[in-house]
Short mmCIF file of C-alpha atoms and ligand atoms in Angstrom, two decimals:
data_model
loop_
_atom_site.label_atom_id
_atom_site.label_comp_id
_atom_site.label_asym_id
_atom_site.label_seq_id
_atom_site.Cartn_x
_atom_site.Cartn_y
_atom_site.Cartn_z
CA MET A 30 100.37 131.51 86.21
CA GLU A 31 103.54 133.45 85.78
CA ASN A 32 105.90 134.16 88.62
CA GLY A 33 105.82 137.53 90.20
CA LYS A 34 102.84 138.87 88.38
CA ASN A 35 100.82 141.39 90.28
CA ARG A 36 97.50 139.72 90.78
CA LYS A 37 94.19 141.15 91.77
CA TYR A 38 92.17 139.34 94.41
CA THR A 39 89.26 139.22 92.00
CA GLU A 40 91.31 137.28 89.45
CA ALA A 41 92.50 134.37 91.56
CA PRO A 42 90.70 131.05 91.02
CA ILE A 43 87.27 130.88 92.64
CA LYS A 44 87.34 128.59 95.66
CA VAL A 45 84.32 126.37 96.25
CA LEU A 46 83.46 123.96 99.05
CA LEU A 47 81.29 121.14 97.78
CA ALA A 48 79.48 119.76 100.77
CA LYS A 49 76.90 117.16 101.52
CA PRO A 50 75.53 118.24 104.88
CA ALA A 51 73.88 114.85 105.61
CA ILE A 52 74.01 111.25 104.46
CA ASP A 53 72.13 110.75 101.22
CA GLY A 54 73.86 107.66 99.88
CA HIS A 55 74.91 109.36 96.65
CA ASP A 56 78.50 110.16 95.87
CA ARG A 57 78.83 110.02 92.12
CA GLY A 58 76.97 113.19 91.25
CA ILE A 59 79.19 115.22 93.49
CA PHE A 60 82.36 113.96 91.78
CA VAL A 61 80.92 114.92 88.41
CA LEU A 62 80.31 118.40 89.79
CA ALA A 63 83.80 118.59 91.32
CA ARG A 64 85.39 117.77 88.00
CA ALA A 65 83.21 120.21 86.08
CA PHE A 66 84.08 123.00 88.51
CA ARG A 67 87.78 122.26 88.22
CA ASP A 68 87.55 122.25 84.45
CA ALA A 69 85.90 125.65 84.70
CA GLY A 70 89.05 126.90 86.45
CA MET A 71 87.88 126.70 90.06
CA ASP A 72 89.63 125.34 93.13
CA VAL A 73 87.27 122.73 94.51
CA ILE A 74 87.31 121.26 97.96
CA TYR A 75 85.39 118.10 98.46
CA ALA A 76 85.64 117.07 102.08
CA GLY A 77 83.37 114.07 101.88
CA LEU A 78 80.42 113.87 104.15
CA LEU A 79 80.29 116.80 106.58
CA PRO A 80 77.56 115.60 108.85
CA THR A 81 77.20 118.59 111.14
CA PRO A 82 76.51 122.15 109.99
CA GLU A 83 79.40 123.27 112.22
CA GLU A 84 81.77 121.14 110.19
CA VAL A 85 80.52 122.65 106.95
CA VAL A 86 80.93 126.19 108.24
CA ASP A 87 84.29 125.59 109.97
CA THR A 88 85.67 124.03 106.82
CA ALA A 89 84.41 126.93 104.73
CA ILE A 90 85.98 129.44 107.13
CA ASN A 91 89.36 127.71 107.41
CA GLU A 92 89.60 127.16 103.67
CA ASP A 93 88.23 130.68 103.14
CA VAL A 94 86.07 129.65 100.21
CA ASP A 95 84.01 132.10 98.18
CA VAL A 96 81.09 129.75 97.75
CA ILE A 97 79.62 126.81 99.65
CA ALA A 98 77.77 124.52 97.25
CA LEU A 99 75.38 122.37 99.25
CA SER A 100 73.99 119.27 97.66
CA LEU A 101 71.46 116.82 99.03
CA LEU A 102 69.44 114.20 97.26
CA ASN A 103 67.41 112.91 100.18
CA GLY A 104 64.83 115.66 100.41
CA ALA A 105 65.99 117.07 103.76
CA HIS A 106 67.15 120.41 102.37
CA LEU A 107 65.03 122.77 104.27
CA THR A 108 66.39 121.63 107.64
CA ALA A 109 69.92 120.69 106.62
CA PHE A 110 70.54 123.85 104.59
CA LYS A 111 68.90 126.07 107.20
CA ASN A 112 71.20 124.64 109.88
CA VAL A 113 74.21 125.75 107.86
CA ILE A 114 72.83 129.27 107.44
CA ASP A 115 72.01 129.44 111.16
CA ILE A 116 75.57 128.58 112.14
CA MET A 117 76.95 131.10 109.65
CA ASN A 118 74.76 133.80 111.12
CA LYS A 119 75.70 132.79 114.62
CA LYS A 120 79.38 133.10 113.74
CA GLY A 121 78.82 136.35 111.88
CA VAL A 122 79.99 134.98 108.53
CA HIS A 123 78.45 137.13 105.83
CA ASP A 124 81.07 137.04 103.11
CA ILE A 125 80.63 133.50 101.84
CA ALA A 126 77.91 132.74 99.29
CA VAL A 127 75.72 129.64 99.66
CA VAL A 128 74.34 127.84 96.62
CA GLY A 129 72.01 124.84 96.77
CA GLY A 130 71.20 121.81 94.66
CA GLY A 131 69.40 118.48 94.78
CA ILE A 132 65.85 117.27 94.49
CA ILE A 133 64.15 120.43 95.69
CA PRO A 134 60.40 120.83 95.32
CA ASP A 135 59.41 124.15 93.75
CA GLU A 136 57.42 125.17 96.79
CA ASP A 137 60.56 125.00 98.98
CA LYS A 138 62.61 127.31 96.78
CA PRO A 139 61.26 130.67 98.01
CA ALA A 140 62.10 129.70 101.60
CA LEU A 141 65.66 128.76 100.59
CA GLU A 142 66.10 131.95 98.57
CA LYS A 143 64.91 133.95 101.53
CA MET A 144 67.67 132.41 103.64
CA GLY A 145 70.12 133.57 101.00
CA ILE A 146 70.62 130.17 99.36
CA THR A 147 70.47 130.71 95.61
CA GLY A 148 70.51 128.46 92.57
CA ASN A 149 68.65 125.50 94.05
CA PHE A 150 69.21 123.46 90.95
CA GLY A 151 67.43 120.18 90.36
CA PRO A 152 69.07 117.05 88.95
CA GLY A 153 69.71 117.33 85.22
CA THR A 154 70.42 121.07 85.29
CA PRO A 155 73.04 121.76 82.60
CA LEU A 156 76.47 122.12 84.25
CA LYS A 157 77.03 125.39 82.46
CA ILE A 158 74.08 127.00 84.21
CA ILE A 159 75.37 125.88 87.61
CA ILE A 160 78.90 127.04 86.84
CA ASP A 161 77.78 130.43 85.58
CA HIS A 162 75.69 130.93 88.69
CA ILE A 163 78.58 130.03 91.00
CA LYS A 164 80.88 132.38 89.12
CA LYS A 165 78.35 135.17 89.47
CA ARG A 166 77.98 134.63 93.22
CA ALA A 167 81.75 134.38 93.64
CA ARG A 168 82.26 137.66 91.82
CA GLU A 169 79.86 139.38 94.22
CA ILE A 170 81.75 137.94 97.18
CA ARG A 171 85.13 138.99 95.79
CA LYS A 172 83.85 142.54 95.27
CA LEU A 173 82.69 142.57 98.86
CA ARG A 174 86.04 141.38 100.12
CA GLU A 175 88.36 143.26 97.85
CA ASN A 176 88.60 146.48 99.76
CA GLU A 177 88.04 145.00 103.18
CA TYR A 178 91.67 145.02 104.27
CA ARG A 179 93.36 148.27 103.51
CA MET B 834 88.16 144.86 109.55
CA ASN B 835 91.53 146.06 108.42
CA ILE B 836 95.00 144.51 108.21
CA ASP B 837 95.88 145.51 111.78
CA ASN B 838 92.88 143.62 113.13
CA LEU B 839 93.79 140.73 110.90
CA ILE B 840 97.34 140.63 112.27
CA GLU B 841 96.08 140.79 115.82
CA GLY B 842 93.70 137.95 114.96
CA ILE B 843 96.55 135.82 113.61
CA LEU B 844 98.61 136.36 116.75
CA ASN B 845 95.59 135.39 118.86
CA GLY B 846 95.13 132.20 116.87
CA ASP B 847 91.75 133.22 115.46
CA ASN B 848 90.94 130.84 112.58
CA ARG B 849 89.04 133.35 110.51
CA SER B 850 91.88 135.86 110.59
CA ILE B 851 94.41 133.15 109.79
CA ALA B 852 92.28 131.93 106.89
CA ARG B 853 91.73 135.38 105.43
CA ALA B 854 95.37 136.35 105.80
CA ILE B 855 96.33 133.24 103.83
CA SER B 856 93.93 134.25 101.04
CA LEU B 857 95.40 137.74 100.94
CA VAL B 858 98.91 136.36 100.73
CA GLU B 859 97.90 134.03 97.90
CA ASN B 860 95.58 136.26 95.95
CA SER B 861 96.31 139.85 96.69
CA ASP B 862 98.84 142.50 95.87
CA PRO B 863 102.41 142.33 97.21
CA VAL B 864 101.73 145.27 99.53
CA SER B 865 99.30 143.40 101.78
CA ARG B 866 101.53 140.34 101.70
CA GLU B 867 104.56 142.31 102.83
CA ARG B 868 102.64 144.11 105.52
CA ILE B 869 101.35 140.88 106.99
CA ILE B 870 104.68 139.06 106.91
CA LYS B 871 106.71 142.00 108.23
CA SER B 872 104.36 142.33 111.20
CA ILE B 873 104.37 138.67 112.18
CA TYR B 874 107.83 137.55 111.12
CA SER B 875 109.36 137.02 114.55
CA ALA B 876 106.24 135.60 116.18
CA GLY B 877 105.95 131.94 117.06
CA ASN B 878 108.24 128.96 116.96
CA ALA B 879 107.03 125.88 115.13
CA LYS B 880 108.53 122.64 113.96
CA VAL B 881 107.72 122.29 110.26
CA ILE B 882 107.16 118.68 109.21
CA GLY B 883 107.28 117.99 105.49
CA ILE B 884 105.38 115.00 104.13
CA THR B 885 106.31 114.10 100.57
CA GLY B 886 106.25 111.08 98.28
CA PRO B 887 104.67 109.70 95.11
CA PRO B 888 100.91 109.97 94.47
CA GLY B 889 98.65 107.69 96.46
CA VAL B 890 101.21 106.32 98.93
CA GLY B 891 99.06 107.53 101.83
CA LYS B 892 100.43 110.97 102.72
CA SER B 893 97.07 112.47 103.66
CA THR B 894 95.96 109.37 105.54
CA ILE B 895 99.18 109.49 107.56
CA ILE B 896 98.66 113.18 108.37
CA GLY B 897 95.10 112.38 109.46
CA ASN B 898 96.56 109.82 111.87
CA ILE B 899 99.62 111.62 113.15
CA ALA B 900 98.10 115.10 113.58
CA PRO B 901 95.84 114.14 116.51
CA MET B 902 98.75 112.24 118.11
CA LEU B 903 100.99 115.30 117.83
CA SER B 904 98.32 117.53 119.28
CA ASP B 905 99.07 115.90 122.65
CA TYR B 906 102.42 117.71 122.43
CA GLY B 907 101.24 121.10 121.17
CA LYS B 908 99.11 122.97 118.68
CA VAL B 909 99.04 121.42 115.20
CA SER B 910 98.22 123.10 111.87
CA ILE B 911 98.23 121.56 108.41
CA LEU B 912 98.87 122.89 104.92
CA ALA B 913 98.34 120.60 101.92
CA VAL B 914 99.29 121.51 98.36
CA ASP B 915 97.33 120.12 95.41
CA PRO B 916 98.30 120.24 91.75
CA ALA B 917 96.44 122.65 89.46
CA SER B 918 95.16 121.42 86.12
CA PRO B 919 97.42 122.73 83.38
CA PHE B 920 94.36 123.07 81.15
CA SER B 921 91.95 125.08 83.27
CA GLY B 922 94.13 126.27 86.15
CA GLY B 923 91.55 124.84 88.54
CA SER B 924 92.11 122.02 91.00
CA ILE B 925 90.34 119.39 93.01
CA MET B 926 91.67 119.54 96.54
CA GLY B 927 91.26 116.00 97.70
CA ASN B 928 93.65 115.79 100.63
CA ARG B 929 91.20 117.04 103.24
CA ILE B 930 88.81 114.16 102.79
CA ARG B 931 91.32 111.73 104.32
CA MET B 932 91.86 113.92 107.37
CA GLN B 933 88.45 115.41 107.98
CA LYS B 934 87.42 113.09 110.82
CA SER B 935 90.45 113.74 112.97
CA LEU B 936 90.43 117.47 112.16
CA SER B 937 86.87 117.82 113.40
CA ARG B 938 87.57 115.70 116.45
CA LYS B 939 90.59 117.74 117.57
CA GLY B 940 89.71 121.13 116.10
CA ILE B 941 92.87 121.24 113.99
CA PHE B 942 93.29 124.03 111.42
CA MET B 943 93.87 122.68 107.94
CA ARG B 944 94.24 124.58 104.71
CA SER B 945 94.27 123.28 101.14
CA THR B 946 96.13 125.25 98.53
CA SER B 947 96.65 124.87 94.81
CA ASN B 948 100.20 124.93 93.47
CA ARG B 949 98.89 127.10 90.61
CA LEU B 950 101.36 125.32 88.38
CA TYR B 951 104.35 126.38 90.47
CA ASN B 952 107.15 123.81 90.25
CA GLY B 953 108.81 121.85 93.02
CA GLY B 954 105.86 120.40 94.91
CA LEU B 955 104.84 123.51 96.86
CA SER B 956 103.04 126.71 95.93
CA GLU B 957 104.57 130.11 95.37
CA TYR B 958 103.49 131.36 98.79
CA SER B 959 103.85 128.22 100.90
CA TRP B 960 106.62 129.91 102.88
CA ASP B 961 104.37 132.84 103.72
CA ILE B 962 101.49 130.57 104.69
CA VAL B 963 103.77 128.56 106.97
CA LYS B 964 104.88 131.84 108.54
CA ILE B 965 101.25 132.80 109.26
CA LEU B 966 100.55 129.39 110.78
CA GLU B 967 103.68 129.72 112.90
CA ALA B 968 102.68 133.17 114.14
CA SER B 969 99.24 131.82 115.06
CA GLY B 970 100.88 129.77 117.80
CA SER B 971 101.34 126.41 116.09
CA ASP B 972 103.95 124.15 117.64
CA PHE B 973 103.80 121.76 114.69
CA ILE B 974 103.02 122.59 111.09
CA ILE B 975 102.51 119.64 108.79
CA LEU B 976 103.03 120.33 105.11
CA GLU B 977 101.90 117.88 102.41
CA THR B 978 103.48 118.34 98.99
CA VAL B 979 101.74 117.90 95.65
CA GLY B 980 102.95 114.31 95.41
CA SER B 981 104.51 114.21 92.00
CA GLY B 982 107.41 112.12 93.27
CA GLN B 983 110.79 112.98 91.91
CA SER B 984 110.36 116.72 91.52
CA ASP B 985 108.88 117.45 94.95
CA ILE B 986 112.14 118.60 96.46
CA ASP B 987 111.37 122.19 97.39
CA ILE B 988 110.01 120.86 100.69
CA MET B 989 113.54 120.46 102.05
CA ASN B 990 113.94 124.22 101.91
CA ILE B 991 110.89 124.86 104.06
CA ALA B 992 110.60 121.89 106.41
CA ASP B 993 112.70 121.28 109.49
CA ILE B 994 112.17 117.57 109.09
CA THR B 995 111.38 116.00 105.73
CA CYS B 996 109.52 112.68 105.77
CA VAL B 997 109.56 110.77 102.50
CA ILE B 998 106.61 108.40 102.25
CA LEU B 999 106.85 105.31 100.08
CA ALA B 1000 104.82 102.13 99.77
CA PRO B 1001 105.38 98.56 98.67
CA GLY B 1002 104.68 97.87 95.04
CA LEU B 1003 106.22 101.05 93.72
CA GLY B 1004 108.80 98.81 92.06
CA ASP B 1005 110.55 100.62 89.28
CA GLU B 1006 109.33 103.89 90.63
CA ILE B 1007 111.60 103.51 93.64
CA GLN B 1008 114.50 103.10 91.26
CA ALA B 1009 113.61 106.35 89.56
CA LEU B 1010 113.06 108.13 92.84
CA LYS B 1011 116.50 107.32 94.05
CA SER B 1012 117.89 110.18 92.03
CA GLY B 1013 115.78 112.98 93.51
CA ILE B 1014 113.63 112.40 96.50
CA MET B 1015 115.94 109.88 98.21
CA GLU B 1016 118.41 112.67 98.85
CA ILE B 1017 116.04 114.89 100.79
CA GLY B 1018 114.54 112.58 103.40
CA ASP B 1019 115.41 112.89 107.09
CA VAL B 1020 113.23 109.87 107.70
CA PHE B 1021 111.74 107.33 105.30
CA ILE B 1022 108.32 105.85 105.94
CA VAL B 1023 107.17 102.71 104.16
CA ASN B 1024 103.40 102.92 104.44
CA LYS B 1025 100.92 100.10 103.77
CA ILE B 1026 103.01 97.37 105.38
CA ASP B 1027 99.77 95.38 105.48
CA ARG B 1028 100.43 94.89 101.78
CA GLU B 1029 102.58 92.26 100.16
CA GLY B 1030 106.18 93.18 99.36
CA SER B 1031 106.67 95.56 102.27
CA TYR B 1032 109.65 93.63 103.63
CA ILE B 1033 111.42 93.88 100.29
CA ALA B 1034 110.55 97.56 99.94
CA ILE B 1035 112.01 98.38 103.36
CA LYS B 1036 115.12 96.37 102.61
CA ASP B 1037 115.57 97.99 99.21
CA ILE B 1038 115.27 101.50 100.62
CA ARG B 1039 117.59 100.65 103.52
CA GLU B 1040 120.25 99.42 101.11
CA THR B 1041 119.94 102.44 98.85
CA LEU B 1042 120.38 104.75 101.82
CA ASN B 1043 123.38 102.79 103.09
CA LEU B 1044 125.02 103.09 99.69
CA SER B 1045 124.69 106.86 99.79
CA ASN B 1046 126.15 107.13 103.29
CA LYS B 1047 122.83 107.63 105.00
CA ILE B 1048 123.25 104.73 107.35
CA LYS B 1049 121.71 106.61 110.26
CA THR B 1050 118.60 107.74 108.38
CA PRO B 1051 115.73 105.67 109.73
CA VAL B 1052 113.36 103.62 107.60
CA ILE B 1053 110.11 102.92 109.43
CA GLY B 1054 107.36 100.63 108.18
CA ILE B 1055 103.81 101.61 109.17
CA ASN B 1056 100.24 100.60 108.47
CA SER B 1057 97.87 103.55 108.33
CA ILE B 1058 94.62 101.65 108.14
CA ASP B 1059 95.08 99.77 111.42
CA ILE B 1060 97.54 102.35 112.81
CA GLU B 1061 100.53 100.08 113.37
CA ASN B 1062 104.03 101.18 114.35
CA TYR B 1063 103.19 104.89 114.60
CA ASP B 1064 104.93 105.23 118.00
CA LYS B 1065 108.39 105.09 116.41
CA PHE B 1066 107.44 107.66 113.78
CA LEU B 1067 105.89 109.94 116.38
CA ASP B 1068 108.93 109.65 118.66
CA TYR B 1069 111.19 110.60 115.83
CA ILE B 1070 109.23 113.72 114.96
CA VAL B 1071 108.80 114.85 118.56
CA ASN B 1072 112.48 114.41 119.37
CA TRP B 1073 113.80 116.01 116.18
CA ASN B 1074 115.78 119.10 117.11
CA LYS B 1075 117.37 120.39 113.97
CA LYS B 1076 116.03 123.65 112.54
CA ASN B 1077 116.53 124.66 108.94
CA TYR B 1078 116.75 128.39 109.64
CA ARG B 1079 119.25 129.11 106.95
CA GLU B 1080 117.67 127.08 104.13
CA LYS B 1081 114.29 128.63 104.78
CA TYR B 1082 115.72 132.10 104.81
CA VAL B 1083 117.77 131.66 101.66
CA ARG B 1084 114.89 130.12 99.72
CA LYS B 1085 112.58 133.01 100.49
CA LEU B 1086 115.20 135.68 99.99
CA ARG B 1087 116.09 134.27 96.61
CA GLN B 1088 112.45 134.14 95.62
CA ILE B 1089 111.76 137.73 96.62
CA VAL B 1090 114.84 139.09 94.89
CA LEU B 1091 114.24 137.10 91.71
CA GLU B 1092 110.63 138.18 91.65
CA GLU B 1093 111.71 141.79 91.96
CA ILE B 1094 114.24 141.43 89.16
CA TYR B 1095 111.71 139.61 87.02
CA ASN B 1096 109.15 142.35 87.49
CA LYS B 1097 111.64 145.12 86.75
CA TYR B 1098 112.98 143.53 83.58
CA SER B 1099 109.51 142.49 82.43
CA TYR B 1100 108.33 146.02 82.81
CA TYR B 1101 111.30 147.28 80.88
CA ILE B 1102 110.85 144.73 78.10
CA ASP B 1103 107.13 145.36 77.82
CA ASN B 1104 107.51 149.11 77.65
CA MET B 1105 110.62 149.39 75.52
CA ASP B 1106 110.56 151.37 72.30
CA TYR B 1107 110.80 148.76 69.53
CA THR B 1108 112.23 150.85 66.69
CA GLU B 1109 113.22 149.31 63.42
CA ASP B 1110 116.86 149.49 64.50
CA THR B 1111 116.07 147.50 67.62
CA LEU B 1112 114.26 144.83 65.65
CA LYS B 1113 117.16 144.48 63.23
CA ARG B 1114 119.61 143.90 66.05
CA ASP B 1115 119.78 140.31 67.34
CA PRO B 1116 117.97 139.81 70.68
CA TYR B 1117 121.16 138.59 72.43
CA THR B 1118 122.78 141.95 71.91
CA THR B 1119 119.66 143.81 72.94
CA ALA B 1120 119.48 141.71 76.09
CA GLU B 1121 123.07 142.64 76.94
CA ILE B 1122 122.26 146.31 76.51
CA ILE B 1123 119.25 146.07 78.81
CA ILE B 1124 121.12 144.12 81.47
CA ASP B 1125 124.09 146.49 81.34
CA SER B 1126 121.94 149.55 81.79
CA MET B 1127 120.07 147.85 84.66
CA ASN B 1128 123.35 146.89 86.32
CA LYS B 1129 124.41 150.49 86.29
CA ILE B 1130 121.28 151.37 88.22
CA ILE B 1131 121.88 148.51 90.68
CA ASP B 1132 125.58 149.44 91.16
CA LYS B 1133 124.61 152.91 92.25
CA SER B 1134 122.40 151.72 95.07
CA THR B 1135 124.15 150.71 98.27
CA TYR B 1136 123.87 147.37 100.00
CA LYS B 1137 123.48 146.89 103.70
N1 LIG C 1234 96.20 99.03 102.53
C1 LIG C 1234 96.50 100.24 102.92
N2 LIG C 1234 95.97 101.31 102.27
C2 LIG C 1234 96.30 102.55 102.69
C3 LIG C 1234 97.18 102.77 103.79
N3 LIG C 1234 97.32 104.10 103.95
C4 LIG C 1234 96.54 104.69 103.01
N4 LIG C 1234 95.92 103.77 102.24
C5 LIG C 1234 95.01 104.02 101.11
O1 LIG C 1234 95.74 104.57 100.04
C6 LIG C 1234 94.91 105.46 99.26
C7 LIG C 1234 95.59 106.79 99.05
O2 LIG C 1234 95.73 107.44 100.30
P1 LIG C 1234 96.02 109.01 100.43
O3 LIG C 1234 96.21 109.27 101.86
O4 LIG C 1234 95.00 109.80 99.69
O5 LIG C 1234 97.39 109.11 99.64
P2 LIG C 1234 98.22 110.44 99.25
O6 LIG C 1234 99.64 110.05 99.20
O7 LIG C 1234 97.83 111.55 100.14
O8 LIG C 1234 97.66 110.72 97.79
P3 LIG C 1234 97.85 112.03 96.89
O9 LIG C 1234 97.68 113.23 97.79
O10 LIG C 1234 96.78 111.92 95.88
O11 LIG C 1234 99.22 111.95 96.29
C8 LIG C 1234 93.60 105.56 100.02
O12 LIG C 1234 92.67 104.72 99.42
C9 LIG C 1234 93.96 105.08 101.42
O13 LIG C 1234 92.87 104.51 102.09
C10 LIG C 1234 97.74 101.61 104.45
O14 LIG C 1234 98.52 101.70 105.41
N5 LIG C 1234 97.36 100.39 103.98
MG1 LIG C 1235 97.13 113.45 99.66
#
């Protein structure tokens, strides 16, 4: 990026927190995702295991990410993801998008969507679909934020 | 929420306000950036600790260890700069992972930032971010550079104390580093002294410093896995009293002025009338004409 160019908030790289909100014994998949997101022009934070929902939310707030991408392969989504949403609501954080992924049974998806967690991609989803979805959510968030501080 | 609330939030040490202000400074128009910085400029008084050195020597691990120790002496905040990919412009910000445990334990504010291909080991707005962290009541601000070794020298213009981190086994790399990074360190840390060759590394660095008249500059060997010898390092940081007021000021002033000039000339160049006569004239001459006419405008304005 050139020096001194007048940038628009909406044009800066999308910032994503990749988080595993519980131990699931899988690390490799998340590195593949991190690299794919970077190669799509995003700033990706991978903080390792963030075992408590408070840690996920605090990290997202301090890093001021546009999107939290939650991934879990142990089947505990409904509780683990819900805990994150609960903390966000408790703290009044409404301008960060939450996207989910992992082995998610179809019957759980409506409940997740209702909480505001979108995507909910299963293993083997083409990276492009995930990336496009994250970009779309990030754009919505940026729109929301753009005129917040005038 | 508006900027006034945001500024109040920064001064009250509210993490969400601090975080959002940093995003505005990095991503937004110059107007918001100036408003924020002008309002908070004189607030706070922090010691800025620069941590630099080649990739993988243990900078983030060290920060993860030293930050909780420093928090016994005052409020600590951390800023870590990661390199952007020259291909996509994106980045993987991997420094946090080494610090996360101690951050959570002590509630320390840490922010990752991409250098967005800015040279020198920091990002374009690192100065402004440090200012925000200072205004939020931090007593210590730890700043990790990109870690590209030799070229990470901008840190000396922002930090009050610059710590150069090295490790045994760098071998030839230390030779190469001598030219750049060896000049900027106020203290040299040889990390990973649990590894073979640490005695030789410390000796080599000591001798290099002695040869360049830096006999008093300390070289401290530490082990960051078992946390050995940190007391000396900590003492040194806590007792450091020099402040780089002037360097910091000059660096930022230069940046602002150059940015302004760059924008003005760019605008001029982009919007100039490129007649056939212009295109026939060599660009050196055209450049002189542009600069001359700009100088006339500058001469007219008064300086204070
Ligand atoms: N043996 C040993 N390994 C260490 C020590 N300190 C750090 N490491 C390891 O060195 C590796 C790199 O550590 P980081 O803290 O990420 O290094 P860094 O300098 O921040 O790396 P970049 O930010 O990528 O330039 C990790 O695997 C650490 O566990 C040490 O004192 N001894
Ligand atoms: Mg690091």
